[in-house]
mmCIF file of C-alpha atoms in Angstrom:
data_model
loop_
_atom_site.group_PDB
_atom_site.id
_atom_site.type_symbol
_atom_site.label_atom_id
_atom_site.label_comp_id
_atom_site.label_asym_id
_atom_site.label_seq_id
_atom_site.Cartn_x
_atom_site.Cartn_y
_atom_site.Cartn_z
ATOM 1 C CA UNK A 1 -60.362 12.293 -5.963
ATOM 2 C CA UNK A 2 -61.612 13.948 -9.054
ATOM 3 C CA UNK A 3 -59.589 16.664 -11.187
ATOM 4 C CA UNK A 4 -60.866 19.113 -13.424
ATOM 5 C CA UNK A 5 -59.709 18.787 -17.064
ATOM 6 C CA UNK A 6 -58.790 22.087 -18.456
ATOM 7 C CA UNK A 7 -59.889 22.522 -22.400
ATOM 8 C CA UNK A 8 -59.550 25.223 -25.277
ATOM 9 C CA UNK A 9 -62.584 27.238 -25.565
ATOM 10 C CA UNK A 10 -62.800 25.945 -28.902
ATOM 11 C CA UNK A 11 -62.606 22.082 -27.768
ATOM 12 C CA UNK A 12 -64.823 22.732 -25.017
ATOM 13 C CA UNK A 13 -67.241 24.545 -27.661
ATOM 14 C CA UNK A 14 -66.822 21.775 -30.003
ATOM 15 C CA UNK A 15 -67.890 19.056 -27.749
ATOM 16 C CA UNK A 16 -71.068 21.171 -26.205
ATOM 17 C CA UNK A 17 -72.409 21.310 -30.022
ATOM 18 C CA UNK A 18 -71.889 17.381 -30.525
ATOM 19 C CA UNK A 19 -73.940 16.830 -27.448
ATOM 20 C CA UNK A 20 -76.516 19.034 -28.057
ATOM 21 C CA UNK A 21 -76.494 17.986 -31.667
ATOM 22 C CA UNK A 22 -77.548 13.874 -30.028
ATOM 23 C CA UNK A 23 -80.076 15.231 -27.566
ATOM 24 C CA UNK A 24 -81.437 17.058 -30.864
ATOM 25 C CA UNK A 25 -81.321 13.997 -32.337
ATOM 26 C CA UNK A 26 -82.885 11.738 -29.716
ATOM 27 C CA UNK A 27 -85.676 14.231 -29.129
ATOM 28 C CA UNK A 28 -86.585 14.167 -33.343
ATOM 29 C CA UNK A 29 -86.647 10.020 -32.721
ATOM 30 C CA UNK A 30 -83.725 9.392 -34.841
ATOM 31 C CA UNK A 31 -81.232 8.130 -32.495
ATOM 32 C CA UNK A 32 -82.689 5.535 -30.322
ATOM 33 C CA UNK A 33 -79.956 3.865 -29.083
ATOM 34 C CA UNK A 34 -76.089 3.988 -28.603
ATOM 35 C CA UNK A 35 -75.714 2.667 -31.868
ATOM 36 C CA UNK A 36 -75.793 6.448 -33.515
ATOM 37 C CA UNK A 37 -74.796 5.851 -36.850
ATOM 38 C CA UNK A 38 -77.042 2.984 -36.873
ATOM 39 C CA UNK A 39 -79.512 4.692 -35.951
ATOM 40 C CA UNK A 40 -78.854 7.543 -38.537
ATOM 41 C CA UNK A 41 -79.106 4.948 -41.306
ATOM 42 C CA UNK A 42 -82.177 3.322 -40.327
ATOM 43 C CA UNK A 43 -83.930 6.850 -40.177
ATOM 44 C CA UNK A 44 -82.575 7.575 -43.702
ATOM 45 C CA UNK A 45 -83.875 4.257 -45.371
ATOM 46 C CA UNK A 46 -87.343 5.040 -43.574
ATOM 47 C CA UNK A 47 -87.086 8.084 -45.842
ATOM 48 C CA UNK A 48 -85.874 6.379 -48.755
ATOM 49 C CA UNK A 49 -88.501 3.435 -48.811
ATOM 50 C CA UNK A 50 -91.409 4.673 -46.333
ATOM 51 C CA UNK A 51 -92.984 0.942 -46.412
ATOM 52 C CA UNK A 52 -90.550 0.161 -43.509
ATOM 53 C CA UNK A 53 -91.297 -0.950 -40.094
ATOM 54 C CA UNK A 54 -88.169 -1.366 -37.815
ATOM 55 C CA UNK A 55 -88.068 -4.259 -35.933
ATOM 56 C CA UNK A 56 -88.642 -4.048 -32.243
ATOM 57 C CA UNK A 57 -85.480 -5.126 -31.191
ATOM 58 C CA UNK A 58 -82.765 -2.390 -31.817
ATOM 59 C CA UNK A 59 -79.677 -4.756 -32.413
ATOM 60 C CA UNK A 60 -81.089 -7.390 -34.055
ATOM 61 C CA UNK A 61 -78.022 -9.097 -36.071
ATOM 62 C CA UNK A 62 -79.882 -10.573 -39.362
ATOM 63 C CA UNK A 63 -82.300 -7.864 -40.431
ATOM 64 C CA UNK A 64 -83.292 -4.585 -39.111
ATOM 65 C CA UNK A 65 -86.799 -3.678 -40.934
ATOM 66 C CA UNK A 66 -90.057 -5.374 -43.004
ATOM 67 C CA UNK A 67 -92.402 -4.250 -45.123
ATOM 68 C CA UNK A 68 -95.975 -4.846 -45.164
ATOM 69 C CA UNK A 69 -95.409 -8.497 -47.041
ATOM 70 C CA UNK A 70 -93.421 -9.223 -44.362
ATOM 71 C CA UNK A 71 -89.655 -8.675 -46.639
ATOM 72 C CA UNK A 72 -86.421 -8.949 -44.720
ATOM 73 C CA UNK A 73 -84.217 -5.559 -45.181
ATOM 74 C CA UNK A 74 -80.737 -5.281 -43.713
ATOM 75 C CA UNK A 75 -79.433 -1.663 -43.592
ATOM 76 C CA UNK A 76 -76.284 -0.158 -43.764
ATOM 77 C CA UNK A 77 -74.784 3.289 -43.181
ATOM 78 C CA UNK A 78 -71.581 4.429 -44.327
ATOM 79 C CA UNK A 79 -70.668 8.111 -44.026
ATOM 80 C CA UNK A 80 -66.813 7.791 -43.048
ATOM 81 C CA UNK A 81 -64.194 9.164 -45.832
ATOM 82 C CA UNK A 82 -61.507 6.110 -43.933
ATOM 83 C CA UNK A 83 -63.927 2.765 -43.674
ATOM 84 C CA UNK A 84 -62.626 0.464 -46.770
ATOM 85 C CA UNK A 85 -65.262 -2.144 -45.932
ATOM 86 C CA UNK A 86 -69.304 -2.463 -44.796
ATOM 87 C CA UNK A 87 -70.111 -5.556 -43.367
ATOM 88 C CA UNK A 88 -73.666 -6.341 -44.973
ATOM 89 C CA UNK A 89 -73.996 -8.892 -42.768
ATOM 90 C CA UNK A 90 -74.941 -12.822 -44.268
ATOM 91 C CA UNK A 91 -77.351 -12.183 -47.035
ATOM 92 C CA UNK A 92 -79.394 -15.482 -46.518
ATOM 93 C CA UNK A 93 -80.474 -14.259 -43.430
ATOM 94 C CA UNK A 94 -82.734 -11.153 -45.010
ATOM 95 C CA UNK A 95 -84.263 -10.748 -48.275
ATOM 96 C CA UNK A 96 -82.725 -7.121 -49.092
ATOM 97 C CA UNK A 97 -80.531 -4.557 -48.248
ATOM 98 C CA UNK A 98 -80.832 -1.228 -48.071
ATOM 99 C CA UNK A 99 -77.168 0.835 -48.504
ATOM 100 C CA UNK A 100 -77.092 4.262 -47.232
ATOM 101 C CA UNK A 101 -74.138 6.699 -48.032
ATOM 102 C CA UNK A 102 -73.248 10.364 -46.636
ATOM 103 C CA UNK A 103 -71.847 12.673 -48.180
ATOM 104 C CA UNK A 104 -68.525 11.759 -47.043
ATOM 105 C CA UNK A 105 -68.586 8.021 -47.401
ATOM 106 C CA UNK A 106 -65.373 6.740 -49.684
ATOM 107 C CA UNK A 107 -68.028 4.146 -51.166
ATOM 108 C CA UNK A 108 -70.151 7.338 -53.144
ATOM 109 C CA UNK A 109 -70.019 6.703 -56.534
ATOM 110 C CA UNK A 110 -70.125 10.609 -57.160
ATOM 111 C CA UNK A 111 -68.871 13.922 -55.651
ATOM 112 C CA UNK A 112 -72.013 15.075 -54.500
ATOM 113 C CA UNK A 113 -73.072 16.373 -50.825
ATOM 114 C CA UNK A 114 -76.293 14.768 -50.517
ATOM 115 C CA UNK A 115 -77.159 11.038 -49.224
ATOM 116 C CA UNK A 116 -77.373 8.278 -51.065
ATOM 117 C CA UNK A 117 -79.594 4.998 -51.043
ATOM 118 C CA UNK A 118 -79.060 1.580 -52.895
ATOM 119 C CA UNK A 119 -81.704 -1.687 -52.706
ATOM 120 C CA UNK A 120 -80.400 -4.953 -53.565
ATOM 121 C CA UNK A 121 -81.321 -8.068 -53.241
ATOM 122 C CA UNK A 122 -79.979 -11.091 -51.612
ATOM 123 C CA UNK A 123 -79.694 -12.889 -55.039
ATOM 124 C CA UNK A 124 -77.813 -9.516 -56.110
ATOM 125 C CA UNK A 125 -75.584 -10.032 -53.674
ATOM 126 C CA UNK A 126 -75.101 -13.627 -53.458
ATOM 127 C CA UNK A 127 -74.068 -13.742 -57.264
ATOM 128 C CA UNK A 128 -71.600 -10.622 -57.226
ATOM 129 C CA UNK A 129 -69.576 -10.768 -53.975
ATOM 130 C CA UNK A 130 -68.048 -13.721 -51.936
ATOM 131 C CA UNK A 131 -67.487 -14.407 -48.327
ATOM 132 C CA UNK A 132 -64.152 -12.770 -47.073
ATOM 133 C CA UNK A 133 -61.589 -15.243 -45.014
ATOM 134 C CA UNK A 134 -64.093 -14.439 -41.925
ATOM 135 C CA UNK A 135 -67.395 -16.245 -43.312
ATOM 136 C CA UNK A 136 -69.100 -12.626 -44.083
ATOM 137 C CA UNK A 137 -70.059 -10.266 -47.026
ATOM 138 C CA UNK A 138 -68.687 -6.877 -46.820
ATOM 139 C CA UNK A 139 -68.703 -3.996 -49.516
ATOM 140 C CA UNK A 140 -66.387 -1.969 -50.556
ATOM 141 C CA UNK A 141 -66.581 0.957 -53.173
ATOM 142 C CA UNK A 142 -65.390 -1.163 -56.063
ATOM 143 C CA UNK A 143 -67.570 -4.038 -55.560
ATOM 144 C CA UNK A 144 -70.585 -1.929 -54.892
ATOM 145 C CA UNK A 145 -70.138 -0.726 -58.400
ATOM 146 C CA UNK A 146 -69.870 -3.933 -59.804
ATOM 147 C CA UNK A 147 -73.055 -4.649 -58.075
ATOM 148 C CA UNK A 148 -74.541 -1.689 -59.560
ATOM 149 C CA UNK A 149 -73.016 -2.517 -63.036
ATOM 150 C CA UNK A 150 -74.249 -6.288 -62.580
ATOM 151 C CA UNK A 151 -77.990 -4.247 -62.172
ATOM 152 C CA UNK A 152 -77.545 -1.825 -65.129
ATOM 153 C CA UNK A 153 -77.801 0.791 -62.305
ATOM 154 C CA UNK A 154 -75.232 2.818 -63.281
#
């Protein structure tokens, strides 16, 4: 037995835009999987470092793209304005990571409505933040200016 679920136009409206936003998406090639926001990041840091190939498999858990010398990048995509933490995964198993922020991510270190990208290193990284209780590295907005401090970046 099925039953029809009755929405406000503007509901109904809302949700037709979202899906026609992700076939948009998929048909431009930058969401490939059901990871969007994955996805979306991995698309960005293409833009932001265009030496990039993306690994073959989609959910590979240590590193998600190499370069022509054959570096290690993890990347990360934060746009949410709630998410305290980004797991960056365990450093030693890439060589660099790649941090991409929207314009609504709480970790922006400015007020601006663009996207952001950051490149550290797993030394960077290694040196400036510590394990959490859990055995992984995660960022938050304070130690991701400390990292950027640590690297005269800011």
């Amino acid at each position: 037995m099925s039953y029809v679920i009755n929405l406000e136009n503007r509901c109904r409206e809302a949700l037709n835009k979202y899906y026609e936003a992700l076939f948009e998406l998929e048909q431009l090639g930058i969401i490939r999987s059901k990871n969007i926001t994955g996805d979306i990041g991995e698309f960005l840091a293409l833009r932001y470092y265009p030496g990039l190939h993306l690994v073959e498999r989609q959910n590979n858990p240590d590193f998600d793209a190499v370069d022509v010398d054959g570096t290690k990048f993890q990347i990360k995509y934060s746009d949410s304005s709630k998410t305290e933490n980004i797991d960056i995964g365990d450093p030693s198993k890439y060589d660099k990571l790649i941090v991409i922020l929207g314009p609504n991510s709480k970790h922006k270190q400015d007020n601006s409505d663009s996207f952001s990208a950051y490149l550290f290193s797993k030394e960077e990284l290694k040196n400036n933040l510590s394990k959490t209780d859990q055995g992984k590295y995660t960022l938050t907005k304070g130690k991701l200016c400390r990292l950027l401090l640590a690297s005269q970046r800011v």
